[in-house]
């Protein structure tokens, strides 16, 4: 066990570590990193550097604009919305296993056990009631978003980001408010598709960062995934049997998830589906041809493409005269729009990995691309949130956005190293754009 722990980069505390000294060294390394030293002092007496998994996560957290001193009290899901969401979520199937293997003992041991969804939202947080009360200070509560890009380095969020089990000890957390805590977590996968459906986490004191805790988490995940396999054997319904979903945001190839299967799509078919989803009243072949290519595409070609799209949707998925969807279809564009409509700029930016079909030249798509980007940008500028502006200005859409960089600069402390970096970037943009 000692040899494995010593060579395992995912284990936070080695068997022969002095916890007090390790905590001091990691805290010093974290402080140096935040002061702008990208290669922090070595936190271990054996000459090893900060664990690569931690240092890489700190860099991602900083690049995403996470505030190491801030933890908002907002939650993404609460009340009836949370109850309905988690009741329908696949992790509800594994909760009895997790309760039996972890929660029953956690309450006696002064620990918390959390189950999250694939986006890092905590669906259940159970265990010692007094520890739950203490965890309120860092918003470790049901419905809160603990994804890495929201709160920085932490076990459940980083495990999901890397699709790997991991431990985080004390000051290895990016957020200072979490430095008194340690945690071990591992992702849970759909046995049929291999997709991540969530994560299981143990949170508590320093002993949670020992190798034994990680072994316990991994064993629980194996038991949970076995439970999911048993469920799938007894039920023809896949875990992800939700409304078909079209993904068109960002640089990845567009896809349609239907009946638990992810179908890669051509750009043209994704364009057609998105336009039909935005026109529930239907479109004629002529109108659709104009939205796809206002000069060179004839309706006959459009009809041929629609015939291929019908095969993707099934015989009863698409009607003609006019062409319209006969099935409910959700899109990642709709998710961003819904978040903007309810005023949740954080959720909108998190759901926006990049522009709509960035390589598409179809007039109907370029119009929607500009519309969505414009609405999101306006919401970000209005909110003036430093963390969100940091993420936006580091994205493809925002890296040349002078107004966003200016707002980002205004949100920063003039004495911080980040202020100088942002001011320098604005100067470079002024020269580049001839402002």
GROMACS .gro file of N, CA and C in nm, residues 76-77 81 121 334-345 347-348 350 375:
model
   60
   76UNK      N    1  -2.799   2.663  -0.796
   76UNK     CA    2  -2.857   2.651  -0.929
   76UNK      C    3  -2.996   2.591  -0.924
   77UNK      N    4  -3.018   2.499  -0.831
   77UNK     CA    5  -3.146   2.430  -0.819
   77UNK      C    6  -3.188   2.432  -0.673
   81UNK      N    7  -3.796   2.252  -0.788
   81UNK     CA    8  -3.716   2.228  -0.908
   81UNK      C    9  -3.606   2.125  -0.881
  121UNK      N   10  -2.336   1.984  -1.015
  121UNK     CA   11  -2.435   2.032  -0.918
  121UNK      C   12  -2.459   1.925  -0.812
  334UNK      N   13  -3.113   2.635  -2.671
  334UNK     CA   14  -3.229   2.661  -2.585
  334UNK      C   15  -3.187   2.673  -2.439
  335UNK      N   16  -3.089   2.592  -2.397
  335UNK     CA   17  -3.045   2.597  -2.258
  335UNK      C   18  -2.985   2.733  -2.224
  336UNK      N   19  -2.905   2.787  -2.315
  336UNK     CA   20  -2.848   2.921  -2.292
  336UNK      C   21  -2.958   3.025  -2.290
  337UNK      N   22  -3.052   3.014  -2.384
  337UNK     CA   23  -3.162   3.111  -2.390
  337UNK      C   24  -3.246   3.108  -2.262
  338UNK      N   25  -3.274   2.988  -2.212
  338UNK     CA   26  -3.355   2.977  -2.090
  338UNK      C   27  -3.283   3.043  -1.972
  339UNK      N   28  -3.154   3.020  -1.961
  339UNK     CA   29  -3.078   3.080  -1.852
  339UNK      C   30  -3.079   3.233  -1.863
  340UNK      N   31  -3.063   3.285  -1.982
  340UNK     CA   32  -3.068   3.430  -2.002
  340UNK      C   33  -3.206   3.486  -1.969
  341UNK      N   34  -3.309   3.412  -2.006
  341UNK     CA   35  -3.446   3.459  -1.982
  341UNK      C   36  -3.477   3.470  -1.833
  342UNK      N   37  -3.418   3.382  -1.752
  342UNK     CA   38  -3.443   3.390  -1.608
  342UNK      C   39  -3.338   3.474  -1.535
  343UNK      N   40  -3.248   3.536  -1.612
  343UNK     CA   41  -3.150   3.626  -1.554
  343UNK      C   42  -3.031   3.558  -1.491
  344UNK      N   43  -3.008   3.432  -1.523
  344UNK     CA   44  -2.895   3.357  -1.465
  344UNK      C   45  -2.778   3.359  -1.563
  345UNK      N   46  -2.700   3.466  -1.557
  345UNK     CA   47  -2.588   3.482  -1.649
  345UNK      C   48  -2.481   3.377  -1.628
  347UNK      N   49  -2.519   3.060  -1.531
  347UNK     CA   50  -2.562   2.935  -1.596
  347UNK      C   51  -2.557   2.948  -1.747
  348UNK      N   52  -2.590   3.065  -1.799
  348UNK     CA   53  -2.587   3.086  -1.944
  348UNK      C   54  -2.445   3.072  -1.998
  350UNK      N   55  -2.194   2.914  -1.853
  350UNK     CA   56  -2.149   2.777  -1.834
  350UNK      C   57  -2.203   2.685  -1.946
  375UNK      N   58  -2.682   3.856  -2.704
  375UNK     CA   59  -2.759   3.851  -2.579
  375UNK      C   60  -2.671   3.813  -2.461
   0.00000   0.00000   0.00000
